[in-house]
Amino acid sequence: MDIEEKNKIRSKTADELKRRVEASTSPFHSILYIMNELDEAGFEKLELGSRWKLERGKKYYVDVYGSTVVSFAVGSKWYGENLRFAAAHSDFPCLKIKPACEMESNGYIRMNVEVYGGAILNTWLDRPLSAAGRIILKTDDIMNPEVRYLDFKQPLFIIPNLAIHMNREVNKGVELNRQKDMIPVMALSDDIKGEDKKNILFKYISEKADVREEDILDYDMFLYPVETPCSLGLSGEIFSSGRLDNLTSVQACVKGIQKSVPDNGLNMAVVYDSEEVGSATKQGAGSILTRSIIGRIFKNFDYDEETMECAFANGIGLSVDVAHAIHPNIPEKNDPTNKLLLNHGFGIKTSAGERYASDPVVIGILKRLCEAYDIKYQRFVNRSDIPGGSTLGAIAVANLPMRMLDVGVPVLAMHSSRETMGIDDQMYLERILQEFFCYFTK
Ligand SMILES: [Zn+2]
């Protein structure tokens, strides 16, 4: 590939990722963006709470409570075999607004928040923040309130650092308390009328959503930094952005299933919520929900339980999530022989403790696909004295007993509000997902 061609692919990949990150400001918005893409690609929407009438040769998706989406493509000659499954997650570490959030003192009105997931807290300081999520609104039917999605889309809040003059030891490391130190400023008291001070967020939501304040029953809102993603490095080879964990994987899974024509197979791509908080929710990877949806698909084609169990036994899954790239200044934190370099390929992650879904047969299959289609990959294992993280793959296989493997792009500063990656690795990840979904032996 010549330089010009390479640069074209780099900027196209970076632009696509940038658009997704900017739109995916909450798990709900991440799912809305995906559902829009699936609509455009001709997928048909199914309701979780209605009966389905599925047909071979068609593609479908199910919106699961607004923050998980299960998409699947049924081959035109599907006979109940060849199950291919890939999964990523829609959520990311951040700050979540508490219900009664206004706190007034010293001329400030601050916003009470709790930390969602394993965020690197200091990366949330001194950054302009906005909020996105969903609001629940009154309707005439008590049992059916309206769910509406909302993104404030502008800088509104900030958590200021303490000046170095007030803590000369700051560069030796500061412990941040989740309740005391992570509270953003939302307004100055003088600019808010007395009676509004206790209800300032509801008031703002009502204006932004154009609804009456008394009609807002509840909200589910998350903060996000407003700075936009960018390419950097002297050749535009590096990409810097929030939420690379796990929108890089979301992009690869969704593009993969969009392009796939399974013919004699069943392809599934799932984007789950709740990964950053352990996956044990109704819409998380730890739920029996995916198995129940697969069961419904099999029943729709009159395949029995045993056919489905055989499909699991012969199925292949990929759990797609970011991996730790070697750090430029602290390389000793990585394994001495299984380390990930930026732009050297997507990572195949394994762990003796099964913190990642690890399967040597799937590794063998991926290696062959990579060789056949000239896709770069690297192997990743954590240093033996550093446990690393875990992924939804290891949790999903407990309910979906199929061969599954963890893969993902290498990133720096995982769980920072701003992460860094090599843009070529995204291209490799997208290509392997596409081949994974498209390669079928007839
Ligand atoms: Zn992740």
Coordinates of C-alpha atoms and ligand atoms in Angstrom, one line a residue:
M1 CA 0.0 0.0 0.0
D2 CA 1.5 3.4 -0.9
I3 CA 1.6 6.4 1.5
E4 CA -1.3 8.2 -0.2
E5 CA -3.5 5.2 0.0
K6 CA -2.6 4.6 3.6
N7 CA -3.3 8.2 4.6
K8 CA -6.7 8.0 2.9
I9 CA -7.7 4.9 4.8
R10 CA -6.4 6.4 8.1
S11 CA -8.4 9.6 7.7
K12 CA -11.6 7.7 6.7
T13 CA -11.2 5.3 9.7
A14 CA -10.6 8.2 12.0
D15 CA -13.5 10.3 10.7
E16 CA -15.9 7.3 11.1
L17 CA -14.7 6.8 14.7
K18 CA -14.9 10.5 15.5
R19 CA -18.5 10.7 14.3
R20 CA -19.5 7.7 16.4
V21 CA -17.7 9.0 19.5
E22 CA -19.3 12.5 19.2
A23 CA -22.8 11.0 18.9
S24 CA -22.3 8.3 21.6
T25 CA -22.4 10.5 24.6
S26 CA -24.3 8.1 26.8
P27 CA -25.0 4.3 26.5
F28 CA -28.5 5.2 25.1
H29 CA -27.0 7.5 22.5
S30 CA -24.5 4.9 21.5
I31 CA -27.4 2.5 20.9
L32 CA -29.5 5.1 19.0
Y33 CA -26.5 5.7 16.7
I34 CA -26.2 1.9 16.0
M35 CA -29.9 1.4 15.5
N36 CA -29.9 4.3 13.0
E37 CA -27.0 2.6 11.1
L38 CA -28.9 -0.8 11.2
D39 CA -32.0 0.9 9.8
E40 CA -30.1 2.3 7.0
A41 CA -28.5 -1.1 6.2
G42 CA -32.0 -2.6 5.9
F43 CA -32.2 -4.4 9.3
E44 CA -35.8 -4.8 10.6
K45 CA -36.6 -3.7 14.1
L46 CA -38.1 -6.3 16.5
E47 CA -39.8 -5.5 19.8
L48 CA -38.5 -7.5 22.8
G49 CA -42.1 -7.7 24.2
S50 CA -43.9 -8.8 21.0
R51 CA -44.1 -12.0 19.0
W52 CA -41.7 -12.4 16.1
K53 CA -42.2 -13.8 12.6
L54 CA -38.7 -14.2 11.2
E55 CA -37.6 -15.1 7.7
R56 CA -34.4 -16.6 6.2
G57 CA -32.2 -14.2 4.3
K58 CA -33.3 -11.2 6.5
K59 CA -31.5 -9.1 9.1
Y60 CA -33.0 -7.9 12.4
Y61 CA -32.3 -6.1 15.6
V62 CA -33.8 -5.9 19.0
D63 CA -33.6 -2.8 21.2
V64 CA -33.2 -4.1 24.8
Y65 CA -34.3 -1.4 27.2
G66 CA -32.6 1.3 25.3
S67 CA -29.0 0.6 26.2
T68 CA -28.3 -2.8 24.6
V69 CA -28.9 -3.9 21.1
V70 CA -29.0 -7.4 19.7
S71 CA -28.6 -7.6 15.9
F72 CA -28.6 -10.7 13.8
A73 CA -28.5 -11.8 10.1
V74 CA -30.2 -15.1 9.2
G75 CA -28.8 -16.9 6.2
S76 CA -31.0 -17.5 3.2
K77 CA -30.2 -21.3 3.5
W78 CA -29.8 -21.4 7.3
Y79 CA -30.4 -24.9 8.7
G80 CA -29.8 -24.2 12.4
E81 CA -26.0 -24.3 12.4
N82 CA -23.0 -22.0 11.9
L83 CA -23.6 -19.6 14.8
R84 CA -21.2 -16.6 14.8
F85 CA -21.4 -14.2 17.7
A86 CA -19.5 -11.0 18.4
A87 CA -20.1 -8.6 21.3
A88 CA -18.9 -5.2 22.6
H89 CA -20.3 -2.8 25.2
S90 CA -22.1 0.6 25.0
D91 CA -21.2 1.9 28.5
F92 CA -18.0 3.7 29.6
P93 CA -16.6 4.9 33.0
C94 CA -18.1 8.3 33.8
L95 CA -19.9 10.4 36.3
K96 CA -23.7 9.9 36.8
I97 CA -26.0 12.6 38.1
K98 CA -27.7 11.8 41.4
P99 CA -31.5 12.3 41.7
A100 CA -31.5 15.3 44.1
C101 CA -28.3 16.8 42.9
E102 CA -28.2 20.5 43.8
M103 CA -25.6 21.5 46.5
E104 CA -25.3 25.2 47.3
S105 CA -22.4 26.7 49.2
N106 CA -19.8 29.5 49.0
G107 CA -21.6 31.1 46.0
Y108 CA -21.5 27.9 44.0
I109 CA -24.3 25.5 43.0
R110 CA -22.6 22.2 42.6
M111 CA -24.0 18.9 41.2
N112 CA -23.9 15.8 43.2
V113 CA -22.7 12.8 41.1
E114 CA -21.6 9.2 41.6
V115 CA -18.8 7.5 39.8
Y116 CA -19.9 5.0 37.2
G117 CA -17.4 2.2 36.6
G118 CA -13.6 2.3 37.1
A119 CA -12.8 5.8 35.9
I120 CA -9.4 7.4 36.3
L121 CA -10.8 10.3 38.4
N122 CA -8.1 12.9 37.9
T123 CA -8.8 12.9 34.1
W124 CA -12.2 14.4 34.8
L125 CA -10.7 17.5 36.4
D126 CA -10.4 20.9 34.6
R127 CA -12.4 19.6 31.6
P128 CA -15.6 21.2 30.3
L129 CA -18.3 18.7 30.8
S130 CA -21.8 18.2 29.4
A131 CA -24.5 15.6 30.1
A132 CA -26.6 13.1 28.1
G133 CA -29.0 10.4 28.9
R134 CA -32.8 9.8 29.1
I135 CA -35.7 11.4 30.9
I136 CA -38.9 9.7 31.9
L137 CA -42.0 11.8 31.2
K138 CA -45.7 11.7 32.4
T139 CA -48.3 10.4 30.0
D140 CA -52.0 9.8 30.3
D141 CA -51.2 6.1 31.0
I142 CA -49.5 5.6 34.4
M143 CA -48.1 2.3 33.4
N144 CA -46.5 3.7 30.2
P145 CA -44.4 6.8 30.8
E146 CA -42.5 8.2 27.8
V147 CA -38.8 7.6 27.6
R148 CA -37.0 10.5 25.8
Y149 CA -33.3 10.8 25.0
L150 CA -31.5 14.0 25.7
D151 CA -28.0 15.4 25.1
F152 CA -27.2 18.9 26.4
K153 CA -24.5 19.1 23.7
Q154 CA -22.6 22.1 25.2
P155 CA -20.1 22.7 28.0
L156 CA -22.0 23.3 31.2
F157 CA -20.1 21.9 34.2
I158 CA -16.5 21.7 35.5
I159 CA -14.5 20.1 38.4
P160 CA -11.7 22.5 39.1
N161 CA -8.3 21.3 40.4
L162 CA -6.8 22.8 43.5
A163 CA -4.0 25.4 42.8
I164 CA -0.5 24.0 43.3
H165 CA 0.1 26.8 45.8
M166 CA -2.5 25.2 48.1
N167 CA -0.9 21.8 47.8
R168 CA 2.8 21.9 47.0
E169 CA 2.9 18.1 47.1
V170 CA 0.3 17.7 44.3
N171 CA 2.9 16.2 41.8
K172 CA 3.6 13.4 44.3
G173 CA 0.1 12.1 43.7
V174 CA -3.2 13.1 45.2
E175 CA -5.9 10.7 46.4
L176 CA -9.3 11.9 45.1
N177 CA -12.4 11.2 47.2
R178 CA -15.4 10.2 45.1
Q179 CA -17.9 12.2 47.2
K180 CA -15.8 15.2 48.1
D181 CA -13.5 15.9 45.2
M182 CA -15.5 14.8 42.2
I183 CA -18.4 17.3 42.5
P184 CA -18.8 19.6 39.4
V185 CA -19.8 23.2 39.6
M186 CA -23.0 23.8 37.6
A187 CA -23.8 27.5 38.3
L188 CA -23.0 30.5 40.5
S189 CA -25.6 31.2 43.1
D190 CA -26.0 34.9 42.1
D191 CA -27.2 33.9 38.7
I192 CA -30.0 31.6 39.8
K193 CA -33.3 32.9 41.4
G194 CA -33.9 31.8 45.0
E195 CA -36.8 29.4 44.4
D196 CA -35.0 27.7 41.5
K197 CA -31.8 26.8 43.4
K198 CA -33.2 23.5 44.7
N199 CA -34.5 22.5 41.3
I200 CA -32.1 23.9 38.8
L201 CA -31.4 20.8 36.8
F202 CA -35.1 19.9 36.4
K203 CA -35.6 23.4 35.2
Y204 CA -32.8 23.2 32.7
I205 CA -34.0 19.8 31.5
S206 CA -37.5 21.1 31.0
E207 CA -36.2 24.0 28.9
K208 CA -33.9 21.8 26.8
A209 CA -36.5 19.0 26.2
D210 CA -39.3 21.5 25.8
V211 CA -41.5 19.8 28.5
R212 CA -43.2 21.0 31.6
E213 CA -41.1 20.6 34.8
E214 CA -43.9 18.8 36.5
D215 CA -44.1 16.2 33.8
I216 CA -40.5 15.0 34.4
L217 CA -40.7 11.9 36.5
D218 CA -37.1 10.8 36.6
Y219 CA -33.8 11.0 34.7
D220 CA -30.8 8.8 34.0
M221 CA -28.1 11.3 33.0
F222 CA -24.3 10.9 32.6
L223 CA -21.6 13.5 32.3
Y224 CA -19.1 13.5 29.4
P225 CA -16.2 15.7 28.4
V226 CA -17.1 17.9 25.4
E227 CA -13.6 18.1 23.8
T228 CA -13.8 16.5 20.3
P229 CA -11.6 13.5 19.2
C230 CA -8.6 14.2 17.0
S231 CA -5.8 12.6 15.1
L232 CA -2.2 13.4 16.1
G233 CA 1.3 12.2 15.5
L234 CA 3.4 13.6 12.7
S235 CA 1.7 11.3 10.2
G236 CA -1.7 11.4 11.7
E237 CA -1.1 7.8 12.9
I238 CA -2.4 8.3 16.5
F239 CA -6.0 8.9 17.5
S240 CA -6.9 10.7 20.8
S241 CA -10.5 10.5 22.1
G242 CA -12.9 9.8 24.9
R243 CA -14.8 6.5 25.0
L244 CA -12.4 4.5 22.8
D245 CA -13.3 1.8 25.3
N246 CA -15.5 0.5 23.8
L247 CA -16.7 2.4 20.7
T248 CA -13.7 1.1 18.7
S249 CA -15.2 -2.4 19.2
V250 CA -18.8 -1.3 18.7
Q251 CA -17.7 0.1 15.3
A252 CA -16.0 -3.1 14.3
C253 CA -18.9 -5.4 15.4
V254 CA -21.6 -3.2 13.8
K255 CA -19.7 -2.7 10.5
G256 CA -19.0 -6.5 10.4
I257 CA -22.6 -7.6 10.8
Q258 CA -23.8 -4.9 8.4
K259 CA -21.7 -6.2 5.6
S260 CA -22.2 -9.9 6.3
V261 CA -24.3 -12.2 4.2
P262 CA -24.3 -15.4 6.2
D263 CA -26.0 -17.7 3.5
N264 CA -26.0 -20.9 5.6
G265 CA -25.3 -19.4 9.0
L266 CA -26.7 -17.2 11.8
N267 CA -24.6 -14.1 12.6
M268 CA -25.1 -12.1 15.7
A269 CA -23.6 -8.8 16.9
V270 CA -24.5 -7.6 20.4
V271 CA -23.7 -4.3 22.1
Y272 CA -24.3 -4.7 25.8
D273 CA -24.8 -2.1 28.5
S274 CA -23.4 -2.6 32.1
E275 CA -19.9 -4.0 31.2
E276 CA -18.2 -1.4 33.3
V277 CA -20.2 -2.3 36.4
G278 CA -20.0 -6.1 36.2
S279 CA -22.6 -7.0 33.5
A280 CA -25.1 -8.5 36.0
T281 CA -28.1 -6.5 34.9
K282 CA -31.2 -7.4 32.8
Q283 CA -29.5 -5.9 29.7
G284 CA -25.9 -6.9 30.5
A285 CA -23.8 -9.8 29.2
G286 CA -24.4 -11.7 32.5
S287 CA -28.1 -11.9 31.8
I288 CA -29.8 -14.9 30.3
L289 CA -31.3 -12.5 27.8
T290 CA -29.0 -13.3 24.8
R291 CA -29.7 -17.0 25.3
S292 CA -33.4 -16.3 25.4
I293 CA -33.2 -14.3 22.2
I294 CA -31.3 -17.0 20.5
G295 CA -33.9 -19.5 21.7
R296 CA -36.6 -17.3 20.2
I297 CA -34.8 -17.3 16.9
F298 CA -34.5 -21.1 16.8
K299 CA -38.2 -21.6 17.8
N300 CA -39.2 -19.2 15.0
F301 CA -37.7 -21.5 12.5
D302 CA -39.1 -24.6 14.2
Y303 CA -35.6 -25.8 15.4
D304 CA -35.7 -27.7 18.7
E305 CA -33.6 -27.2 21.8
E306 CA -31.1 -29.8 20.8
T307 CA -30.4 -28.1 17.5
M308 CA -29.7 -24.9 19.4
E309 CA -27.4 -26.7 21.9
C310 CA -25.5 -28.2 18.9
A311 CA -25.2 -24.7 17.4
F312 CA -23.7 -23.4 20.6
A313 CA -21.3 -26.4 20.7
N314 CA -20.2 -25.7 17.1
G315 CA -20.5 -21.9 17.4
I316 CA -17.7 -19.3 17.5
G317 CA -17.7 -16.0 19.5
L318 CA -15.6 -12.9 19.7
S319 CA -15.7 -10.7 22.7
V320 CA -14.4 -7.3 21.4
D321 CA -12.9 -4.9 23.9
V322 CA -9.8 -2.7 24.1
A323 CA -6.4 -4.0 25.3
H324 CA -3.5 -2.3 27.1
A325 CA -0.9 -1.0 24.6
I326 CA 2.7 -0.7 25.9
H327 CA 3.2 2.6 27.6
P328 CA 5.9 4.9 26.2
N329 CA 7.2 6.0 29.6
I330 CA 6.3 3.0 31.8
P331 CA 7.0 0.0 29.6
E332 CA 7.8 -2.2 32.6
K333 CA 4.0 -2.5 33.4
N334 CA 3.5 -4.8 30.4
D335 CA 4.5 -8.4 29.9
P336 CA 8.0 -8.8 28.6
T337 CA 7.2 -11.0 25.7
N338 CA 3.4 -10.5 24.9
K339 CA 3.1 -6.7 24.5
L340 CA 1.0 -4.6 22.2
L341 CA 2.6 -1.9 20.0
L342 CA 0.5 0.8 18.4
N343 CA -0.4 0.2 14.8
H344 CA 1.0 -3.3 14.8
G345 CA -2.4 -5.0 14.6
F346 CA -5.4 -5.8 16.8
G347 CA -4.7 -7.7 20.0
I348 CA -5.6 -11.3 20.8
K349 CA -6.0 -11.4 24.6
T350 CA -5.6 -14.5 26.7
S351 CA -5.4 -15.0 30.4
A352 CA -4.7 -18.2 32.5
G353 CA -7.2 -17.0 35.0
E354 CA -9.9 -16.7 32.3
R355 CA -10.4 -13.0 32.9
Y356 CA -10.6 -12.8 29.1
A357 CA -12.5 -15.4 27.1
S358 CA -9.6 -17.5 25.8
D359 CA -9.8 -20.4 23.3
P360 CA -6.9 -21.8 21.3
V361 CA -9.2 -23.2 18.6
V362 CA -10.6 -19.7 17.9
I363 CA -7.0 -18.3 18.0
G364 CA -6.1 -20.8 15.3
I365 CA -9.1 -19.8 13.2
L366 CA -8.3 -16.1 13.5
K367 CA -4.6 -16.7 12.6
R368 CA -5.7 -18.4 9.4
L369 CA -8.1 -15.6 8.5
C370 CA -5.4 -13.0 9.2
E371 CA -3.0 -14.8 7.0
A372 CA -5.5 -15.3 4.2
Y373 CA -6.6 -11.6 4.2
D374 CA -3.3 -9.9 5.2
I375 CA -4.6 -8.6 8.6
K376 CA -2.1 -7.8 11.4
Y377 CA -2.6 -9.1 14.9
Q378 CA -0.6 -9.3 18.1
R379 CA -0.8 -11.5 21.2
F380 CA -1.4 -9.9 24.6
V381 CA -1.1 -11.4 28.1
N382 CA -0.8 -9.3 31.2
R383 CA 2.3 -9.3 33.4
S384 CA 1.9 -12.2 35.8
D385 CA 2.0 -9.9 38.8
I386 CA -0.6 -7.4 37.3
P387 CA -4.1 -8.8 36.9
G388 CA -5.2 -6.3 34.2
G389 CA -9.0 -6.0 33.7
S390 CA -11.7 -8.4 32.7
T391 CA -14.2 -8.3 29.9
L392 CA -17.8 -9.3 29.1
G393 CA -16.5 -12.3 27.2
A394 CA -15.6 -14.3 30.3
I395 CA -19.1 -13.5 31.7
A396 CA -21.1 -14.1 28.5
V397 CA -19.7 -17.7 27.9
A398 CA -21.2 -18.8 31.2
N399 CA -24.7 -18.5 29.6
L400 CA -23.6 -19.1 26.0
P401 CA -21.4 -22.2 26.1
M402 CA -19.5 -21.7 22.9
R403 CA -15.8 -21.2 22.0
M404 CA -15.1 -17.5 22.6
L405 CA -12.0 -15.3 22.3
D406 CA -11.2 -11.8 23.4
V407 CA -9.8 -9.4 20.8
G408 CA -9.5 -5.6 20.6
V409 CA -7.4 -2.6 19.7
P410 CA -4.5 -1.6 21.9
V411 CA -5.1 1.7 23.8
L412 CA -3.2 3.8 26.2
A413 CA -4.7 5.2 29.4
M414 CA -7.7 2.8 29.4
H415 CA -10.6 4.3 31.5
S416 CA -9.1 7.8 31.3
S417 CA -11.7 10.3 30.1
R418 CA -9.3 10.7 27.1
E419 CA -7.7 7.5 25.6
T420 CA -5.1 7.1 22.9
M421 CA -4.7 4.5 20.2
G422 CA -3.1 3.8 16.8
I423 CA -5.6 4.4 14.0
D424 CA -4.3 1.5 11.8
D425 CA -5.3 -1.0 14.6
Q426 CA -8.9 0.0 14.1
M427 CA -8.7 -0.8 10.5
Y428 CA -7.3 -4.3 11.3
L429 CA -10.0 -4.9 13.9
E430 CA -12.8 -3.9 11.5
R431 CA -11.3 -6.1 8.8
I432 CA -11.0 -9.2 11.0
L433 CA -14.6 -8.8 12.2
Q434 CA -15.8 -8.5 8.6
E435 CA -13.9 -11.7 7.6
F436 CA -15.1 -13.5 10.8
F437 CA -18.7 -12.8 9.9
C438 CA -18.3 -13.3 6.1
Y439 CA -16.2 -16.4 5.8
F440 CA -18.4 -19.5 5.5
T441 CA -17.4 -22.8 4.0
K442 CA -20.2 -24.0 1.8
Ligands
ZN1 ZN -14.2 -2.1 27.8

